[in-house]
Coordinates of C-alpha atoms in Angstrom, one line a residue:
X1207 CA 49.1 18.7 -82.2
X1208 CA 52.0 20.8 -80.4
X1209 CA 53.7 21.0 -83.5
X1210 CA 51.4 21.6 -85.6
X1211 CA 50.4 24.6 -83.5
X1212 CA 53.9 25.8 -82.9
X1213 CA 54.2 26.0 -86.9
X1214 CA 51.2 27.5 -87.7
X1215 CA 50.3 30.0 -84.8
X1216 CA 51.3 33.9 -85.0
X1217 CA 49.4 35.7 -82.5
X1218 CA 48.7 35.9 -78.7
X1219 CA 45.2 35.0 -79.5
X1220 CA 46.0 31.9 -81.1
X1221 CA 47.9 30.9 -78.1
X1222 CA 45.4 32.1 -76.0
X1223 CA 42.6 29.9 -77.7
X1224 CA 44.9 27.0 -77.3
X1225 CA 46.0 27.2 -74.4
X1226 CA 42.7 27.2 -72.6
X1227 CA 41.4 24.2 -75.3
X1228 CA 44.1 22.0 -73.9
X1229 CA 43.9 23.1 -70.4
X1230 CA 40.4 22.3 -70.3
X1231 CA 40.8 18.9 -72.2
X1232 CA 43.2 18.1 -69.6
X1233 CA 41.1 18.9 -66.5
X1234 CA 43.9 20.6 -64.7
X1235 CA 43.7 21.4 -61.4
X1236 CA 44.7 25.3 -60.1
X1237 CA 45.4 26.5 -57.0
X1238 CA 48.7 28.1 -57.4
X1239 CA 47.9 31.7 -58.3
X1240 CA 44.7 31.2 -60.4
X1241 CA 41.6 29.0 -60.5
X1242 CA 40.4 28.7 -64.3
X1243 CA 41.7 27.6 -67.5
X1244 CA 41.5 31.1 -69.3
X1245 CA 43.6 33.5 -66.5
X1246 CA 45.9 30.6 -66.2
X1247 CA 46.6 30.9 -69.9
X1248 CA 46.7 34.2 -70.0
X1249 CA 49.3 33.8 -66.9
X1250 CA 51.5 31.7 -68.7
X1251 CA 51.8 33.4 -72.0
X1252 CA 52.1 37.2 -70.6
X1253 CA 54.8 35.6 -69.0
X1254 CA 56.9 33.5 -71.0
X1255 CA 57.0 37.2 -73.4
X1256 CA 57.7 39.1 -71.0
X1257 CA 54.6 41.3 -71.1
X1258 CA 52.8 43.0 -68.5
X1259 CA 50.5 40.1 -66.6
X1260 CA 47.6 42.5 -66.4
X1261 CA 47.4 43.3 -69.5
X1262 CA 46.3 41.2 -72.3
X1263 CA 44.0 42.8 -74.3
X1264 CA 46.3 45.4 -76.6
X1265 CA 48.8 41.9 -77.2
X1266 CA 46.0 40.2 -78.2
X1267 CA 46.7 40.5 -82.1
X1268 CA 50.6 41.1 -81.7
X1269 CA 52.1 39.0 -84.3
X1270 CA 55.0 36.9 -82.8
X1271 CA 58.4 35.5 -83.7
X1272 CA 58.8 31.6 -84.8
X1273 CA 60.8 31.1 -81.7
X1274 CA 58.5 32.9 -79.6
X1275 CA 55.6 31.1 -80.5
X1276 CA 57.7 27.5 -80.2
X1277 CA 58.7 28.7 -76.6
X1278 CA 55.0 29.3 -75.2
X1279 CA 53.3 26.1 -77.1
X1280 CA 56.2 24.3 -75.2
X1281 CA 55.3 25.2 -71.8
X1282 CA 51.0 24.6 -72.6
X1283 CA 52.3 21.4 -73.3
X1284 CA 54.2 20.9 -70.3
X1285 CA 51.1 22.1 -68.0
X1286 CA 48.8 20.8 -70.0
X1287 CA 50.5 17.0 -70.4
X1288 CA 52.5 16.9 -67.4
X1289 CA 50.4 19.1 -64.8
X1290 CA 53.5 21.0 -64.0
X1291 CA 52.4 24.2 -62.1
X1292 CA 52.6 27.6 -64.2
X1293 CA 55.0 29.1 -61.4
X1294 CA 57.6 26.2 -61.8
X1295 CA 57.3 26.5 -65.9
X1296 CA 57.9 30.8 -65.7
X1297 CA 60.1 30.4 -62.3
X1298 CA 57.6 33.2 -61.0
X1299 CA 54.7 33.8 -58.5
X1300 CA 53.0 36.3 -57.1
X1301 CA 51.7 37.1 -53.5
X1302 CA 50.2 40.9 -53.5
X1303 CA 52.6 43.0 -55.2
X1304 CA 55.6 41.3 -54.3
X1305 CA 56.9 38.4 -57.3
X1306 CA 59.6 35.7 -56.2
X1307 CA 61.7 33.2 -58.1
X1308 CA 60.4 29.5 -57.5
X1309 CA 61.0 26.0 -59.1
X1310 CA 60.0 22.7 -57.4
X1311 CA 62.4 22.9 -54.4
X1312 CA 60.1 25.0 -52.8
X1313 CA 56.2 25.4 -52.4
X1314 CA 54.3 28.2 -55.0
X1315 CA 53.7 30.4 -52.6
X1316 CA 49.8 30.8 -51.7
X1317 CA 49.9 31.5 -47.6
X1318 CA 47.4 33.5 -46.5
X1319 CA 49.7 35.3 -44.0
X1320 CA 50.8 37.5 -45.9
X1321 CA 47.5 39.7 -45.6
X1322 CA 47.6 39.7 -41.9
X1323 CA 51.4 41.3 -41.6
X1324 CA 51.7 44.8 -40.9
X1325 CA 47.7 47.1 -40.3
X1326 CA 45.6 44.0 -39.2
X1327 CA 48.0 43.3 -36.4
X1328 CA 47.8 46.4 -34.9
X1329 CA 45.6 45.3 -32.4
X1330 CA 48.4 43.6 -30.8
X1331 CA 51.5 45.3 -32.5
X1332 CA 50.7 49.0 -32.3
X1333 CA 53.4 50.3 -34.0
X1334 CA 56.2 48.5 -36.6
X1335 CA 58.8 49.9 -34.8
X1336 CA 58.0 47.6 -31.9
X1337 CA 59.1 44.5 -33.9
X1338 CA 62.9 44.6 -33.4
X1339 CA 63.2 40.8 -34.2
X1340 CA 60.9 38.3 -36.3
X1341 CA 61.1 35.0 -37.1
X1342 CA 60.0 33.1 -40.2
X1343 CA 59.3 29.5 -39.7
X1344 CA 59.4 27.3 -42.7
X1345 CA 60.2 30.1 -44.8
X1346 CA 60.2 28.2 -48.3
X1347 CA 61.2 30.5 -51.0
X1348 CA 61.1 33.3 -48.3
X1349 CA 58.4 35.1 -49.4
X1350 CA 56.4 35.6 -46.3
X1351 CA 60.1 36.7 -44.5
X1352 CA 60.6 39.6 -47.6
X1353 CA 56.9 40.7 -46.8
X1354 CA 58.1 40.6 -43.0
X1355 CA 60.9 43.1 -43.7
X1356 CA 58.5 45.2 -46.1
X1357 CA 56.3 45.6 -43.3
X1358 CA 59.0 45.9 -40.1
X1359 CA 61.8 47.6 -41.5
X1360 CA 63.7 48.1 -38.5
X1361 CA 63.6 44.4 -37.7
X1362 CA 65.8 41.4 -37.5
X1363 CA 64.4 38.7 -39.3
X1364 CA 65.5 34.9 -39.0
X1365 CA 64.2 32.6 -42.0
X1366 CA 64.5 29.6 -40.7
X1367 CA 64.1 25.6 -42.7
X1368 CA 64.5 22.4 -43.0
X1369 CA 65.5 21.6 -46.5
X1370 CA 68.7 23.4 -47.7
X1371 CA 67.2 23.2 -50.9
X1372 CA 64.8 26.0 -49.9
X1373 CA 66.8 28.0 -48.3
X1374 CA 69.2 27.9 -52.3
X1375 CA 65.6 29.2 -53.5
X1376 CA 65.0 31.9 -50.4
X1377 CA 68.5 33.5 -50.5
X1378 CA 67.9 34.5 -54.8
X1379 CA 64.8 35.8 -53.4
X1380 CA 66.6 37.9 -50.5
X1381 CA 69.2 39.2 -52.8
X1382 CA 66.2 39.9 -55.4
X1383 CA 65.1 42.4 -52.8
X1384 CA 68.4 43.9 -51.2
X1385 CA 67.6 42.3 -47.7
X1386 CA 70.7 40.6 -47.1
X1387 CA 71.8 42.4 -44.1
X1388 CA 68.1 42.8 -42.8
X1389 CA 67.3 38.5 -43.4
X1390 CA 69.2 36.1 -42.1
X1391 CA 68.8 32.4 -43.5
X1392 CA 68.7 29.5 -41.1
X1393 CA 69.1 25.5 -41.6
X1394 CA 67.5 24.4 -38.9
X1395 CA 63.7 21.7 -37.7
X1396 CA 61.7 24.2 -36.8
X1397 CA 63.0 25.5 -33.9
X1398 CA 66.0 23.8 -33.1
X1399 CA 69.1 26.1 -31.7
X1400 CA 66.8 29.2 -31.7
X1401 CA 67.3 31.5 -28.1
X1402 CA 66.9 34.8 -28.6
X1403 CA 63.2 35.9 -28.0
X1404 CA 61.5 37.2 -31.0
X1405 CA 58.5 39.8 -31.0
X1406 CA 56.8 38.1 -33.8
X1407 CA 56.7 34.7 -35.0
X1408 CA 55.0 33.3 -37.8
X1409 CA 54.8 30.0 -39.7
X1410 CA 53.6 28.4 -42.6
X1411 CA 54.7 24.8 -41.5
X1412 CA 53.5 21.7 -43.5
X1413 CA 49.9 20.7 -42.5
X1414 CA 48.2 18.8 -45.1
X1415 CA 46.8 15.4 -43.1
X1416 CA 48.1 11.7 -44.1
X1417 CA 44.9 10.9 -46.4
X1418 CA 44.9 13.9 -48.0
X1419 CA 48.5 14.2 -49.3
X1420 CA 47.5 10.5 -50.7
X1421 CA 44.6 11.8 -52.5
X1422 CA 46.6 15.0 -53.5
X1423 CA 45.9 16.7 -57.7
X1424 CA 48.9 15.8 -59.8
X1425 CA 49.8 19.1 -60.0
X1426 CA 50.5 19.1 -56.2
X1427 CA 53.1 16.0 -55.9
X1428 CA 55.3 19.0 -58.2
X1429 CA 55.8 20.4 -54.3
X1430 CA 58.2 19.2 -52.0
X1431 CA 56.3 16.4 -50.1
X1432 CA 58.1 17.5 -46.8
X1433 CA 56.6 21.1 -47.4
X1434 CA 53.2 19.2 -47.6
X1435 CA 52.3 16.4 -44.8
X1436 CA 52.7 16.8 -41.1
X1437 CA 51.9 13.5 -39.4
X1438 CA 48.8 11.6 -39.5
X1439 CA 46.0 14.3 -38.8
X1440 CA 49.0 17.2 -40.4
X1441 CA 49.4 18.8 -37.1
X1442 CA 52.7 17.5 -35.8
X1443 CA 54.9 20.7 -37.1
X1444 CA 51.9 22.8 -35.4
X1445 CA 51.9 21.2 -32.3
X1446 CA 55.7 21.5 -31.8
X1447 CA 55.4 25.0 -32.2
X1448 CA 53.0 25.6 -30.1
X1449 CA 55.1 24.1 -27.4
X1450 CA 58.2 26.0 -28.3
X1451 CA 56.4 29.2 -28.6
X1452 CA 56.4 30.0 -25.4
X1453 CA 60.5 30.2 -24.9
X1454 CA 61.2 32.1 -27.8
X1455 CA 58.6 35.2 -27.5
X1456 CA 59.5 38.5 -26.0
X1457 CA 56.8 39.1 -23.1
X1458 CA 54.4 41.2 -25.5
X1459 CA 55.3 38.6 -28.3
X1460 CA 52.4 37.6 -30.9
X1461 CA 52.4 33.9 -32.5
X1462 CA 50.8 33.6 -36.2
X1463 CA 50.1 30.6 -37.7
X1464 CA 48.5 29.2 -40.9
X1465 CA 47.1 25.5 -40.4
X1466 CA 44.7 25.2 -43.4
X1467 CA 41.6 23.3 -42.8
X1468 CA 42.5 21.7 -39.5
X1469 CA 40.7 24.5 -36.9
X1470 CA 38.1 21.7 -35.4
X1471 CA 41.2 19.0 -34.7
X1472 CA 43.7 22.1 -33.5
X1473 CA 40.7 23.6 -30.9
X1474 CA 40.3 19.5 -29.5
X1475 CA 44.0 18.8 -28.9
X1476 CA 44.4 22.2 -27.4
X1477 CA 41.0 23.2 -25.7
X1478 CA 42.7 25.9 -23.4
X1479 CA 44.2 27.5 -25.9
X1480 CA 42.5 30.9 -26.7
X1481 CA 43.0 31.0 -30.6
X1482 CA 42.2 34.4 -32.2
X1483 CA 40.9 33.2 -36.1
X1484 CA 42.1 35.7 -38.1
X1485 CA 39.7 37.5 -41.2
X1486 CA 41.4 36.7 -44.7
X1487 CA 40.4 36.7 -48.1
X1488 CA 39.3 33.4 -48.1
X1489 CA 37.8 32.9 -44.5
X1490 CA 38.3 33.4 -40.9
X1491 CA 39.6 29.6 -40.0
X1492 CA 42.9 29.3 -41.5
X1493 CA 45.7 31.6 -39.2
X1494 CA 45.7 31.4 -35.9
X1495 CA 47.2 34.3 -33.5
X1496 CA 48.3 33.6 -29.7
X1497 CA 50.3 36.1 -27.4
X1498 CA 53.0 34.6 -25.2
X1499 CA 50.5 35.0 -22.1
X1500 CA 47.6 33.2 -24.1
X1501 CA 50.0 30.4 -24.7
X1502 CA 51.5 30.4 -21.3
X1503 CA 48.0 30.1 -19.6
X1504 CA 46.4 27.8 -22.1
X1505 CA 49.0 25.1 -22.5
X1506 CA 48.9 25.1 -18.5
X1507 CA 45.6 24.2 -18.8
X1508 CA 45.7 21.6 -21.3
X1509 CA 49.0 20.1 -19.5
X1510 CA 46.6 20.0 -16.0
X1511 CA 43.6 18.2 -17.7
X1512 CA 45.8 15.3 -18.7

């Protein structure tokens, strides 16, 4: 069927039409910058020619080259037969206007921090100035650290992670964007040999729970499995840094954490803890935000009830 495609097609449309026939055939799961068969398509093969990703229409009837053709049909394949996500076939993804290199040593980027940095802090960070360091925990690829620096330019920024393997993937993303002297990459768990305070913190650590990484899509077990699970209920990176927190914030120092779908298990282990749910696109229980003084009480609290 591939080949007989890859000799026979000629035009974006044909690919298109394809592409979303096979997707659909293979009851793909998305989740990694789109969430239907058609603009996944449409993703891949704007791409993979190296045209603009929002805009398909005028390419629609372009007539392609042989090898063109043979390079797209290649990569349906792959996603369609191996459930490889888009983003490790094009080495691309997206988070607002900002595109980074990824493969499969590091997640496809989809935190939901990075529509919180910068105006909807200003409640507790009035001015970007302010932030003279940050730190990025589990940084990944290093795409919520870049934002960081977009949205703080006078600040310091550690990137900090476990897997050395990321950290290959955040520093081509870091020299992508000319932030070499403003980023500095760190090998470290969590928050190991960290001292200097920090006047903003945030972390997209691993939080999936135990049953749910075992009942994770195919396309999923693509990521790094250590990016993934956390322990048995997925908050054991969370709970470390909540502990942590404390020591390495400046005393107007703001905590922000993503920890998915685990608000109702986070508020029972920590019932002191004053957490501020922040608004994002896709609801208002997946980041957290604690100032050093709302830590400092709370975990008092919680460490007297025991």
């Amino acid at each position: 069927m591939y080949a007989q495609a890859a000799s026979s097609f000629t035009t974006v449309r044909d690919l298109l039409r394809f592409a979303v026939s096979r997707f659909n055939q293979a009851g793909l799961t998305y989740g990694h910058g789109t969430d239907n068969a058609h603009d996944e398509a449409a993703y891949l093969i704007l791409t993979t020619l190296k045209l603009p990703i929002d805009r398909l229409e005028p390419y629609l009837d372009a007539r392609l080259l042989p090898t063109e053709v043979k390079d797209v049909v290649d990569l349906i394949e792959r996603r369609a037969e191996e459930k490889v996500p888009v983003a490790y076939l094009t080495h691309e993804a997206w988070q607002g206007e900002f595109s980074f290199y990824v493969d499969e040593r590091v997640l496809v980027p989809r935190s939901f921090i990075y529509e919180l940095l910068g105006e909807p802090l200003q409640p507790w960070i009035e001015h970007p100035e302010l932030v003279h360091r940050a730190l990025d925990l589990c940084t990944g690829s290093g795409c919520l650290a870049i934002q960081l620096a977009h949205h703080y330019p006078d600040a310091e920024i550690d990137a900090v992670d476990i897997s050395l393997d990321a950290l290959e993937v955040a520093a081509i993303n870091v020299q992508n964007y000319g932030l070499e002297e403003q980023i500095q990459l760190i090998h470290s768990d969590l928050c190991e040999g960290l001292e200097e305070p920090y006047d903003l913190i945030i972390a997209n650590p691993p939080y999936v729970d135990a049953e749910s990484v075992d009942a994770l899509p195919q396309e999923y077990l693509h990521e790094p499995e250590i990016a993934l699970g956390s322990g048995e209920d997925g908050l054991d990176a969370t709970r470390e840094i909540l502990r942590r927190a404390p020591d390495l914030l400046t005393e107007h120092g703001v905590l922000l954490v993503e920890i998915g779908h685990n608000r109702e298990m986070l508020e029972e282990c920590f019932p002191n803890l004053p957490f501020m749910w922040m608004e994002t696109a896709s609801g208002d229980g997946f980041v957290f935000l604690l100032t050093r003084d709302d830590l400092i009480k709370g975990l008092e609290l919680d460490e007297a009830a025991e």
